[in-house]
Structures are given as C-alpha cells and as structure tokens.
PDB file of N, CA, C and O in Angstrom:
ATOM      1  N   UNK A   1      73.781  39.731  27.237  1.00 75.00           N
ATOM      2  CA  UNK A   1      72.427  39.381  27.588  1.00 75.00           C
ATOM      3  C   UNK A   1      71.960  40.245  28.744  1.00 75.00           C
ATOM      4  O   UNK A   1      72.635  40.386  29.744  1.00 75.00           O
ATOM      5  N   UNK A   2      70.786  40.841  28.537  1.00 87.00           N
ATOM      6  CA  UNK A   2      70.243  41.699  29.571  1.00 87.00           C
ATOM      7  C   UNK A   2      70.644  43.154  29.444  1.00 87.00           C
ATOM      8  O   UNK A   2      70.226  43.983  30.236  1.00 87.00           O
ATOM      9  N   UNK A   3      71.452  43.501  28.430  1.00 93.00           N
ATOM     10  CA  UNK A   3      71.908  44.881  28.263  1.00 93.00           C
ATOM     11  C   UNK A   3      71.266  45.564  27.057  1.00 93.00           C
ATOM     12  O   UNK A   3      71.797  46.531  26.528  1.00 93.00           O
ATOM     13  N   UNK A   4      70.103  45.067  26.627  1.00 95.00           N
ATOM     14  CA  UNK A   4      69.443  45.622  25.447  1.00 95.00           C
ATOM     15  C   UNK A   4      69.169  47.115  25.614  1.00 95.00           C
ATOM     16  O   UNK A   4      69.405  47.902  24.694  1.00 95.00           O
ATOM     17  N   UNK A   5      68.664  47.483  26.780  1.00 96.00           N
ATOM     18  CA  UNK A   5      68.316  48.877  27.026  1.00 96.00           C
ATOM     19  C   UNK A   5      69.540  49.777  26.906  1.00 96.00           C
ATOM     20  O   UNK A   5      69.501  50.809  26.230  1.00 96.00           O
ATOM     21  N   UNK A   6      70.623  49.392  27.543  1.00 96.00           N
ATOM     22  CA  UNK A   6      71.842  50.198  27.519  1.00 96.00           C
ATOM     23  C   UNK A   6      72.400  50.319  26.105  1.00 96.00           C
ATOM     24  O   UNK A   6      72.866  51.384  25.697  1.00 96.00           O
ATOM     25  N   UNK A   7      72.349  49.237  25.347  1.00 96.00           N
ATOM     26  CA  UNK A   7      72.840  49.266  23.960  1.00 96.00           C
ATOM     27  C   UNK A   7      71.993  50.225  23.133  1.00 96.00           C
ATOM     28  O   UNK A   7      72.523  51.048  22.376  1.00 96.00           O
ATOM     29  N   UNK A   8      70.677  50.138  23.281  1.00 96.00           N
ATOM     30  CA  UNK A   8      69.796  51.023  22.521  1.00 96.00           C
ATOM     31  C   UNK A   8      69.945  52.481  22.930  1.00 96.00           C
ATOM     32  O   UNK A   8      69.827  53.379  22.090  1.00 96.00           O
ATOM     33  N   UNK A   9      70.209  52.743  24.198  1.00 95.00           N
ATOM     34  CA  UNK A   9      70.453  54.119  24.648  1.00 95.00           C
ATOM     35  C   UNK A   9      71.620  54.745  23.894  1.00 95.00           C
ATOM     36  O   UNK A   9      71.587  55.929  23.556  1.00 95.00           O
ATOM     37  N   UNK A  10      72.631  53.952  23.629  1.00 95.00           N
ATOM     38  CA  UNK A  10      73.808  54.442  22.911  1.00 95.00           C
ATOM     39  C   UNK A  10      73.651  54.447  21.406  1.00 95.00           C
ATOM     40  O   UNK A  10      74.556  54.873  20.688  1.00 95.00           O
ATOM     41  N   UNK A  11      72.505  53.991  20.909  1.00 96.00           N
ATOM     42  CA  UNK A  11      72.299  53.865  19.468  1.00 96.00           C
ATOM     43  C   UNK A  11      71.282  54.866  18.937  1.00 96.00           C
ATOM     44  O   UNK A  11      70.671  54.642  17.896  1.00 96.00           O
ATOM     45  N   UNK A  12      71.115  55.988  19.612  1.00 94.00           N
ATOM     46  CA  UNK A  12      70.093  56.961  19.237  1.00 94.00           C
ATOM     47  C   UNK A  12      70.170  57.433  17.802  1.00 94.00           C
ATOM     48  O   UNK A  12      69.162  57.479  17.097  1.00 94.00           O
ATOM     49  N   UNK A  13      71.345  57.792  17.342  1.00 96.00           N
ATOM     50  CA  UNK A  13      71.490  58.277  15.963  1.00 96.00           C
ATOM     51  C   UNK A  13      71.169  57.179  14.959  1.00 96.00           C
ATOM     52  O   UNK A  13      70.565  57.441  13.922  1.00 96.00           O
ATOM     53  N   UNK A  14      71.554  55.974  15.262  1.00 96.00           N
ATOM     54  CA  UNK A  14      71.254  54.839  14.384  1.00 96.00           C
ATOM     55  C   UNK A  14      69.757  54.566  14.364  1.00 96.00           C
ATOM     56  O   UNK A  14      69.173  54.312  13.301  1.00 96.00           O
ATOM     57  N   UNK A  15      69.105  54.629  15.512  1.00 96.00           N
ATOM     58  CA  UNK A  15      67.664  54.391  15.571  1.00 96.00           C
ATOM     59  C   UNK A  15      66.885  55.436  14.775  1.00 96.00           C
ATOM     60  O   UNK A  15      65.843  55.130  14.212  1.00 96.00           O
ATOM     61  N   UNK A  16      67.400  56.645  14.704  1.00 95.00           N
ATOM     62  CA  UNK A  16      66.735  57.684  13.910  1.00 95.00           C
ATOM     63  C   UNK A  16      66.731  57.343  12.427  1.00 95.00           C
ATOM     64  O   UNK A  16      65.837  57.744  11.690  1.00 95.00           O
ATOM     65  N   UNK A  17      67.724  56.582  11.972  1.00 95.00           N
ATOM     66  CA  UNK A  17      67.870  56.229  10.555  1.00 95.00           C
ATOM     67  C   UNK A  17      67.315  54.845  10.224  1.00 95.00           C
ATOM     68  O   UNK A  17      67.262  54.469   9.067  1.00 95.00           O
ATOM     69  N   UNK A  18      66.937  54.099  11.234  1.00 96.00           N
ATOM     70  CA  UNK A  18      66.518  52.707  11.076  1.00 96.00           C
ATOM     71  C   UNK A  18      65.027  52.612  10.828  1.00 96.00           C
ATOM     72  O   UNK A  18      64.254  53.355  11.420  1.00 96.00           O
ATOM     73  N   UNK A  19      64.621  51.695   9.942  1.00 97.00           N
ATOM     74  CA  UNK A  19      63.202  51.528   9.633  1.00 97.00           C
ATOM     75  C   UNK A  19      62.586  50.311  10.313  1.00 97.00           C
ATOM     76  O   UNK A  19      61.390  50.288  10.568  1.00 97.00           O
ATOM     77  N   UNK A  20      63.381  49.289  10.566  1.00 97.00           N
ATOM     78  CA  UNK A  20      62.880  48.051  11.169  1.00 97.00           C
ATOM     79  C   UNK A  20      63.873  47.553  12.208  1.00 97.00           C
ATOM     80  O   UNK A  20      65.084  47.693  12.032  1.00 97.00           O
ATOM     81  N   UNK A  21      63.346  46.950  13.258  1.00 97.00           N
ATOM     82  CA  UNK A  21      64.195  46.364  14.300  1.00 97.00           C
ATOM     83  C   UNK A  21      63.645  44.982  14.640  1.00 97.00           C
ATOM     84  O   UNK A  21      62.451  44.831  14.889  1.00 97.00           O
ATOM     85  N   UNK A  22      64.519  44.001  14.631  1.00 97.00           N
ATOM     86  CA  UNK A  22      64.208  42.684  15.191  1.00 97.00           C
ATOM     87  C   UNK A  22      65.165  42.525  16.361  1.00 97.00           C
ATOM     88  O   UNK A  22      66.381  42.606  16.190  1.00 97.00           O
ATOM     89  N   UNK A  23      64.597  42.326  17.539  1.00 96.00           N
ATOM     90  CA  UNK A  23      65.436  42.302  18.736  1.00 96.00           C
ATOM     91  C   UNK A  23      64.954  41.229  19.704  1.00 96.00           C
ATOM     92  O   UNK A  23      63.752  41.025  19.870  1.00 96.00           O
ATOM     93  N   UNK A  24      65.898  40.564  20.304  1.00 96.00           N
ATOM     94  CA  UNK A  24      65.612  39.618  21.378  1.00 96.00           C
ATOM     95  C   UNK A  24      65.757  40.384  22.690  1.00 96.00           C
ATOM     96  O   UNK A  24      66.814  40.944  22.955  1.00 96.00           O
ATOM     97  N   UNK A  25      64.687  40.419  23.476  1.00 97.00           N
ATOM     98  CA  UNK A  25      64.679  41.211  24.707  1.00 97.00           C
ATOM     99  C   UNK A  25      64.527  40.282  25.902  1.00 97.00           C
ATOM    100  O   UNK A  25      63.657  39.408  25.915  1.00 97.00           O
ATOM    101  N   UNK A  26      65.339  40.496  26.923  1.00 96.00           N
ATOM    102  CA  UNK A  26      65.187  39.771  28.184  1.00 96.00           C
ATOM    103  C   UNK A  26      63.846  40.148  28.790  1.00 96.00           C
ATOM    104  O   UNK A  26      63.463  41.322  28.785  1.00 96.00           O
ATOM    105  N   UNK A  27      63.128  39.166  29.304  1.00 95.00           N
ATOM    106  CA  UNK A  27      61.789  39.416  29.842  1.00 95.00           C
ATOM    107  C   UNK A  27      61.789  40.513  30.896  1.00 95.00           C
ATOM    108  O   UNK A  27      60.858  41.310  30.984  1.00 95.00           O
ATOM    109  N   UNK A  28      62.841  40.612  31.691  1.00 95.00           N
ATOM    110  CA  UNK A  28      62.907  41.628  32.747  1.00 95.00           C
ATOM    111  C   UNK A  28      63.053  43.040  32.195  1.00 95.00           C
ATOM    112  O   UNK A  28      62.803  44.014  32.902  1.00 95.00           O
ATOM    113  N   UNK A  29      63.447  43.181  30.928  1.00 95.00           N
ATOM    114  CA  UNK A  29      63.686  44.502  30.336  1.00 95.00           C
ATOM    115  C   UNK A  29      62.631  44.927  29.323  1.00 95.00           C
ATOM    116  O   UNK A  29      62.742  46.006  28.741  1.00 95.00           O
ATOM    117  N   UNK A  30      61.630  44.100  29.099  1.00 96.00           N
ATOM    118  CA  UNK A  30      60.686  44.357  28.004  1.00 96.00           C
ATOM    119  C   UNK A  30      60.044  45.738  28.101  1.00 96.00           C
ATOM    120  O   UNK A  30      60.023  46.483  27.116  1.00 96.00           O
ATOM    121  N   UNK A  31      59.529  46.119  29.236  1.00 97.00           N
ATOM    122  CA  UNK A  31      58.815  47.392  29.345  1.00 97.00           C
ATOM    123  C   UNK A  31      59.694  48.591  29.023  1.00 97.00           C
ATOM    124  O   UNK A  31      59.308  49.459  28.240  1.00 97.00           O
ATOM    125  N   UNK A  32      60.883  48.650  29.608  1.00 97.00           N
ATOM    126  CA  UNK A  32      61.723  49.828  29.364  1.00 97.00           C
ATOM    127  C   UNK A  32      62.317  49.833  27.956  1.00 97.00           C
ATOM    128  O   UNK A  32      62.483  50.894  27.363  1.00 97.00           O
ATOM    129  N   UNK A  33      62.589  48.664  27.381  1.00 97.00           N
ATOM    130  CA  UNK A  33      63.096  48.609  26.009  1.00 97.00           C
ATOM    131  C   UNK A  33      61.996  49.033  25.037  1.00 97.00           C
ATOM    132  O   UNK A  33      62.235  49.833  24.124  1.00 97.00           O
ATOM    133  N   UNK A  34      60.786  48.528  25.224  1.00 97.00           N
ATOM    134  CA  UNK A  34      59.672  48.940  24.359  1.00 97.00           C
ATOM    135  C   UNK A  34      59.446  50.444  24.439  1.00 97.00           C
ATOM    136  O   UNK A  34      59.273  51.110  23.414  1.00 97.00           O
ATOM    137  N   UNK A  35      59.443  50.985  25.639  1.00 97.00           N
ATOM    138  CA  UNK A  35      59.228  52.426  25.813  1.00 97.00           C
ATOM    139  C   UNK A  35      60.292  53.233  25.063  1.00 97.00           C
ATOM    140  O   UNK A  35      59.979  54.226  24.401  1.00 97.00           O
ATOM    141  N   UNK A  36      61.535  52.814  25.162  1.00 97.00           N
ATOM    142  CA  UNK A  36      62.614  53.510  24.465  1.00 97.00           C
ATOM    143  C   UNK A  36      62.434  53.426  22.947  1.00 97.00           C
ATOM    144  O   UNK A  36      62.536  54.435  22.241  1.00 97.00           O
ATOM    145  N   UNK A  37      62.140  52.240  22.445  1.00 97.00           N
ATOM    146  CA  UNK A  37      61.956  52.075  20.997  1.00 97.00           C
ATOM    147  C   UNK A  37      60.738  52.869  20.518  1.00 97.00           C
ATOM    148  O   UNK A  37      60.789  53.510  19.464  1.00 97.00           O
ATOM    149  N   UNK A  38      59.661  52.866  21.283  1.00 97.00           N
ATOM    150  CA  UNK A  38      58.480  53.657  20.919  1.00 97.00           C
ATOM    151  C   UNK A  38      58.816  55.147  20.850  1.00 97.00           C
ATOM    152  O   UNK A  38      58.242  55.877  20.041  1.00 97.00           O
ATOM    153  N   UNK A  39      59.739  55.612  21.664  1.00 96.00           N
ATOM    154  CA  UNK A  39      60.105  57.031  21.657  1.00 96.00           C
ATOM    155  C   UNK A  39      60.776  57.453  20.347  1.00 96.00           C
ATOM    156  O   UNK A  39      60.868  58.638  20.054  1.00 96.00           O
ATOM    157  N   UNK A  40      61.213  56.477  19.550  1.00 96.00           N
ATOM    158  CA  UNK A  40      61.798  56.748  18.234  1.00 96.00           C
ATOM    159  C   UNK A  40      60.780  56.496  17.120  1.00 96.00           C
ATOM    160  O   UNK A  40      61.147  56.284  15.971  1.00 96.00           O
ATOM    161  N   UNK A  41      59.507  56.522  17.462  1.00 96.00           N
ATOM    162  CA  UNK A  41      58.397  56.399  16.506  1.00 96.00           C
ATOM    163  C   UNK A  41      58.296  55.034  15.830  1.00 96.00           C
ATOM    164  O   UNK A  41      57.929  54.937  14.661  1.00 96.00           O
ATOM    165  N   UNK A  42      58.601  53.995  16.572  1.00 97.00           N
ATOM    166  CA  UNK A  42      58.406  52.642  16.062  1.00 97.00           C
ATOM    167  C   UNK A  42      57.084  52.093  16.582  1.00 97.00           C
ATOM    168  O   UNK A  42      56.626  52.466  17.664  1.00 97.00           O
ATOM    169  N   UNK A  43      56.483  51.223  15.803  1.00 97.00           N
ATOM    170  CA  UNK A  43      55.306  50.468  16.213  1.00 97.00           C
ATOM    171  C   UNK A  43      55.716  49.022  16.421  1.00 97.00           C
ATOM    172  O   UNK A  43      56.565  48.497  15.681  1.00 97.00           O
ATOM    173  N   UNK A  44      55.095  48.371  17.359  1.00 97.00           N
ATOM    174  CA  UNK A  44      55.319  46.949  17.587  1.00 97.00           C
ATOM    175  C   UNK A  44      54.481  46.180  16.588  1.00 97.00           C
ATOM    176  O   UNK A  44      53.266  46.345  16.516  1.00 97.00           O
ATOM    177  N   UNK A  45      55.132  45.342  15.774  1.00 97.00           N
ATOM    178  CA  UNK A  45      54.462  44.617  14.706  1.00 97.00           C
ATOM    179  C   UNK A  45      54.178  43.171  15.098  1.00 97.00           C
ATOM    180  O   UNK A  45      53.107  42.649  14.829  1.00 97.00           O
ATOM    181  N   UNK A  46      55.152  42.543  15.738  1.00 97.00           N
ATOM    182  CA  UNK A  46      54.995  41.128  16.070  1.00 97.00           C
ATOM    183  C   UNK A  46      55.841  40.788  17.293  1.00 97.00           C
ATOM    184  O   UNK A  46      56.904  41.362  17.500  1.00 97.00           O
ATOM    185  N   UNK A  47      55.334  39.851  18.081  1.00 97.00           N
ATOM    186  CA  UNK A  47      56.040  39.380  19.275  1.00 97.00           C
ATOM    187  C   UNK A  47      56.090  37.868  19.220  1.00 97.00           C
ATOM    188  O   UNK A  47      55.071  37.215  18.987  1.00 97.00           O
ATOM    189  N   UNK A  48      57.275  37.312  19.437  1.00 96.00           N
ATOM    190  CA  UNK A  48      57.418  35.864  19.459  1.00 96.00           C
ATOM    191  C   UNK A  48      57.040  35.287  20.812  1.00 96.00           C
ATOM    192  O   UNK A  48      56.797  36.016  21.777  1.00 96.00           O
ATOM    193  N   UNK A  49      57.006  33.988  20.875  1.00 96.00           N
ATOM    194  CA  UNK A  49      56.717  33.296  22.128  1.00 96.00           C
ATOM    195  C   UNK A  49      57.899  33.443  23.086  1.00 96.00           C
ATOM    196  O   UNK A  49      59.053  33.347  22.642  1.00 96.00           O
ATOM    197  N   UNK A  50      57.656  33.660  24.370  1.00 94.00           N
ATOM    198  CA  UNK A  50      58.764  33.717  25.337  1.00 94.00           C
ATOM    199  C   UNK A  50      59.515  32.387  25.356  1.00 94.00           C
ATOM    200  O   UNK A  50      58.897  31.322  25.279  1.00 94.00           O
ATOM    201  N   UNK A  51      60.843  32.489  25.418  1.00 94.00           N
ATOM    202  CA  UNK A  51      61.664  31.286  25.463  1.00 94.00           C
ATOM    203  C   UNK A  51      62.984  31.605  26.147  1.00 94.00           C
ATOM    204  O   UNK A  51      63.635  32.595  25.807  1.00 94.00           O
ATOM    205  N   UNK A  52      63.350  30.783  27.102  1.00 93.00           N
ATOM    206  CA  UNK A  52      64.630  30.942  27.810  1.00 93.00           C
ATOM    207  C   UNK A  52      64.812  32.353  28.363  1.00 93.00           C
ATOM    208  O   UNK A  52      65.863  32.966  28.211  1.00 93.00           O
ATOM    209  N   UNK A  53      63.754  32.896  28.975  1.00 94.00           N
ATOM    210  CA  UNK A  53      63.802  34.219  29.609  1.00 94.00           C
ATOM    211  C   UNK A  53      63.984  35.364  28.611  1.00 94.00           C
ATOM    212  O   UNK A  53      64.413  36.454  28.975  1.00 94.00           O
ATOM    213  N   UNK A  54      63.678  35.120  27.328  1.00 96.00           N
ATOM    214  CA  UNK A  54      63.749  36.177  26.316  1.00 96.00           C
ATOM    215  C   UNK A  54      62.525  36.089  25.416  1.00 96.00           C
ATOM    216  O   UNK A  54      61.783  35.107  25.439  1.00 96.00           O
ATOM    217  N   UNK A  55      62.349  37.144  24.619  1.00 96.00           N
ATOM    218  CA  UNK A  55      61.252  37.170  23.664  1.00 96.00           C
ATOM    219  C   UNK A  55      61.666  38.050  22.492  1.00 96.00           C
ATOM    220  O   UNK A  55      62.212  39.131  22.680  1.00 96.00           O
ATOM    221  N   UNK A  56      61.415  37.556  21.279  1.00 97.00           N
ATOM    222  CA  UNK A  56      61.729  38.334  20.078  1.00 97.00           C
ATOM    223  C   UNK A  56      60.616  39.326  19.791  1.00 97.00           C
ATOM    224  O   UNK A  56      59.436  39.035  19.989  1.00 97.00           O
ATOM    225  N   UNK A  57      61.012  40.511  19.305  1.00 97.00           N
ATOM    226  CA  UNK A  57      60.075  41.571  18.948  1.00 97.00           C
ATOM    227  C   UNK A  57      60.461  42.131  17.579  1.00 97.00           C
ATOM    228  O   UNK A  57      61.647  42.292  17.292  1.00 97.00           O
ATOM    229  N   UNK A  58      59.446  42.453  16.789  1.00 98.00           N
ATOM    230  CA  UNK A  58      59.648  43.124  15.511  1.00 98.00           C
ATOM    231  C   UNK A  58      58.983  44.491  15.599  1.00 98.00           C
ATOM    232  O   UNK A  58      57.788  44.594  15.910  1.00 98.00           O
ATOM    233  N   UNK A  59      59.764  45.529  15.359  1.00 98.00           N
ATOM    234  CA  UNK A  59      59.268  46.901  15.366  1.00 98.00           C
ATOM    235  C   UNK A  59      59.460  47.490  13.979  1.00 98.00           C
ATOM    236  O   UNK A  59      60.434  47.187  13.298  1.00 98.00           O
ATOM    237  N   UNK A  60      58.538  48.354  13.580  1.00 98.00           N
ATOM    238  CA  UNK A  60      58.633  49.038  12.291  1.00 98.00           C
ATOM    239  C   UNK A  60      58.366  50.512  12.517  1.00 98.00           C
ATOM    240  O   UNK A  60      57.457  50.889  13.260  1.00 98.00           O
ATOM    241  N   UNK A  61      59.151  51.351  11.865  1.00 96.00           N
ATOM    242  CA  UNK A  61      59.006  52.802  11.990  1.00 96.00           C
ATOM    243  C   UNK A  61      57.666  53.241  11.404  1.00 96.00           C
ATOM    244  O   UNK A  61      57.232  52.723  10.385  1.00 96.00           O
ATOM    245  N   UNK A  62      57.009  54.189  12.065  1.00 88.00           N
ATOM    246  CA  UNK A  62      55.746  54.697  11.549  1.00 88.00           C
ATOM    247  C   UNK A  62      55.999  55.425  10.223  1.00 88.00           C
ATOM    248  O   UNK A  62      57.082  55.961  10.003  1.00 88.00           O
ATOM    249  N   UNK A  63      55.024  55.440   9.363  1.00 76.00           N
ATOM    250  CA  UNK A  63      55.173  56.043   8.029  1.00 76.00           C
ATOM    251  C   UNK A  63      55.592  57.509   8.092  1.00 76.00           C
ATOM    252  O   UNK A  63      56.444  57.943   7.357  1.00 76.00           O
ATOM    253  N   UNK A  64      55.024  58.265   8.993  1.00 68.00           N
ATOM    254  CA  UNK A  64      55.333  59.699   9.088  1.00 68.00           C
ATOM    255  C   UNK A  64      56.794  59.936   9.449  1.00 68.00           C
ATOM    256  O   UNK A  64      57.371  60.939   9.068  1.00 68.00           O
ATOM    257  N   UNK A  65      57.424  58.997  10.152  1.00 67.00           N
ATOM    258  CA  UNK A  65      58.797  59.176  10.597  1.00 67.00           C
ATOM    259  C   UNK A  65      59.815  58.732   9.582  1.00 67.00           C
ATOM    260  O   UNK A  65      60.993  59.013   9.711  1.00 67.00           O
ATOM    261  N   UNK A  66      59.403  57.988   8.559  1.00 61.00           N
ATOM    262  CA  UNK A  66      60.356  57.421   7.603  1.00 61.00           C
ATOM    263  C   UNK A  66      60.962  58.451   6.688  1.00 61.00           C
ATOM    264  O   UNK A  66      61.959  58.223   6.064  1.00 61.00           O
ATOM    265  N   UNK A  67      60.388  59.615   6.564  1.00 52.00           N
ATOM    266  CA  UNK A  67      60.882  60.618   5.646  1.00 52.00           C
ATOM    267  C   UNK A  67      62.055  61.362   6.201  1.00 52.00           C
ATOM    268  O   UNK A  67      62.312  61.587   7.256  1.00 52.00           O
TER     269      UNK A  67
END
C-alpha cells in the first residue's frame, strides 16, 4: 500500500503492451501515478469514490497507441 508509483515505474515494458488499467491509488500518490500512466498514452476513463485513503481509477490506452 502506497507503493503504486514505484511498482508502475518498474512496469514500463508491461505498460507499453497494456490496453487497460484498473488500479487502486493511495490519495497521497494520485497526482504522480496519474502523470506516469498518462506518459504511456492512457486516458482516464473513470474514477471511483475515495474510500479508506484510496481511490480506484480506470485508464484506457488511446487508440493511436494501441497499434
């Protein structure tokens, strides 16, 4: 918990091949995690309600990047 950013930093090759991400993000890390995911051409599709200091996010790869 709270290491979402570090995990995603180490998952660069996987993120290049991934089309969708559902992730629970600690509220304190939301900005830097979103910025990192956006750098891999994902769009934010949906955000859940904050709960227990976390919030679920759904990201989808942009169409141009899926090829």
